[in-house]
Amino acid sequence: MIHNKNILISGAGISGLTLAYWVQHYGFTPTVIEKRPNLTDQGYMIDFYASGYDVAEKMGIIKELEIRSEQYPISKVAFVDQSGRPRATLDVGKFREVLHHRYFPIMRGDLEAVLYGSINDKVSIRFGTDICKLEIGSGAVDVEFSDGRRESFDLVIGAGGIHSNVRRLVWGDESQFSRYLGFYVACSVIDNFFDTDRKFVGHFEPNLQTSIYSIGHNKLATFFAFRSDKLNAHTRAEQKELLAKKLDGLGWVIPRLLEGTIRADDFFFDSASQIHLDNWYQDRVALVGDACQCLTLLAGQGASMGMAGAYLLADELYKADGDYKVAFPAYQERLKPEIDRKQKEARGLAGSFVPRNNLEIAMAHLLFNTALLPGFSSLFARQIGAKTLIK
């Protein structure tokens, strides 16, 4: 007999949607809330492989994801100098071979859309809704929503990402758990003025990486990662103003990319930070995905590990027949040691994405040029977290 069937999941991102799929599959009754009005944001491109690929395969959505991935036919990653001449290249076909063909690039928004499509006719999903108040009782969690509703749930799972509202309400202010790594990330979608020729094109300058790739429909996705002291920019206008100051006077096509980004409606800006929590659960409330296990935006494994965490949490709830006192500790025990290890690795790896000087830029180029050579490819696969957690 399943206990604690009525589960509230706060956040309809990749982790929350994956969790909703699996707990519903196992006989629970999830309700998902999402503060965004919809899931139309495209986000940025992610490398999809390892644990996330395995979970998606179990969900039967790999083919649909591959079809969406084919909209972005990227055959090479190329890093160029200020004149646009290639200095480092990585063949995506060979990269796929290293990962045993269980890999493809995809926009984060496409992954969300496919996950949403797998549950939207089976699970109650409320958009434009957030949690104002949580009260954990002996037999339930009483929740007050932003629309004024009050309801009780057996369990509440925070899947709201690095800035999780559930974590704030139950664990306390984010500043206690967030570890800033010295970088910021900005991305947008702009009108295409650059022929990428089926390439993901990147450019390094000291303390900056810029990348662009075509996403079809005459649109170009931009990505900036730059070193900085902690900034105080909360509104979109403030963030764009700071980005303009950081990128002012730089080379390659950065001025045109910046111009398009400043005008863009589709704009994302955040720090590269990690979340460090001793415990991922308190009584009837638990966390999943970046709310508790954030590696960093630069680690390239957030979506994959978020899906893995959601799958493992649902699996433990199923095996424990809904007994959260058994399931929550077991979930943390299965995943947290691996997350701790990956967070340590990600702190080191993140630095190589944003070289500090010309010597480090040359070393980054060398890394890309040698990554897939015999004798180096297995090491590269380990560095990017190619080992799956899903059996």
mmCIF file with all atom_site columns, C-alpha atoms in Angstrom, residues 8 10 12 15 46 52 95 107 157 195 197 212 236 263 278 313 337 349 353 368 370:
data_model
loop_
_atom_site.group_PDB
_atom_site.id
_atom_site.type_symbol
_atom_site.label_atom_id
_atom_site.label_alt_id
_atom_site.label_comp_id
_atom_site.label_asym_id
_atom_site.label_entity_id
_atom_site.label_seq_id
_atom_site.pdbx_PDB_ins_code
_atom_site.Cartn_x
_atom_site.Cartn_y
_atom_site.Cartn_z
_atom_site.occupancy
_atom_site.B_iso_or_equiv
_atom_site.pdbx_formal_charge
_atom_site.auth_seq_id
_atom_site.auth_comp_id
_atom_site.auth_asym_id
_atom_site.auth_atom_id
_atom_site.pdbx_PDB_model_num
ATOM 1  C CA . LEU A 1 8   ? 3.343  18.839 -4.422  1.00 0.00 ? 8   LEU A CA 1
ATOM 2  C CA . SER A 1 10  ? 7.339  23.196 -6.846  1.00 0.00 ? 10  SER A CA 1
ATOM 3  C CA . ALA A 1 12  ? 8.174  22.729 -13.721 1.00 0.00 ? 12  ALA A CA 1
ATOM 4  C CA . SER A 1 15  ? 13.929 18.088 -12.525 1.00 0.00 ? 15  SER A CA 1
ATOM 5  C CA . ILE A 1 46  ? 23.052 21.720 -23.426 1.00 0.00 ? 46  ILE A CA 1
ATOM 6  C CA . GLY A 1 52  ? 20.015 12.164 -18.333 1.00 0.00 ? 52  GLY A CA 1
ATOM 7  C CA . PHE A 1 95  ? 32.755 13.151 -29.545 1.00 0.00 ? 95  PHE A CA 1
ATOM 8  C CA . MET A 1 107 ? 18.156 23.436 -26.393 1.00 0.00 ? 107 MET A CA 1
ATOM 9  C CA . ILE A 1 157 ? 9.410  18.619 -3.190  1.00 0.00 ? 157 ILE A CA 1
ATOM 10 C CA . ASP A 1 195 ? 27.118 32.095 -40.931 1.00 0.00 ? 195 ASP A CA 1
ATOM 11 C CA . ASP A 1 197 ? 28.315 26.748 -41.107 1.00 0.00 ? 197 ASP A CA 1
ATOM 12 C CA . ILE A 1 212 ? 27.340 31.393 -30.769 1.00 0.00 ? 212 ILE A CA 1
ATOM 13 C CA . ARG A 1 236 ? 17.028 42.806 -16.516 1.00 0.00 ? 236 ARG A CA 1
ATOM 14 C CA . ARG A 1 263 ? 17.853 44.417 -27.545 1.00 0.00 ? 263 ARG A CA 1
ATOM 15 C CA . ASP A 1 278 ? 24.295 19.058 4.421   1.00 0.00 ? 278 ASP A CA 1
ATOM 16 C CA . LEU A 1 313 ? 14.083 10.194 -5.577  1.00 0.00 ? 313 LEU A CA 1
ATOM 17 C CA . PRO A 1 337 ? 28.477 11.502 -2.528  1.00 0.00 ? 337 PRO A CA 1
ATOM 18 C CA . LEU A 1 349 ? 36.732 22.558 -14.763 1.00 0.00 ? 349 LEU A CA 1
ATOM 19 C CA . PHE A 1 353 ? 36.022 27.678 -19.678 1.00 0.00 ? 353 PHE A CA 1
ATOM 20 C CA . PHE A 1 368 ? 40.219 21.068 -27.366 1.00 0.00 ? 368 PHE A CA 1
ATOM 21 C CA . THR A 1 370 ? 43.834 16.931 -28.179 1.00 0.00 ? 370 THR A CA 1
#
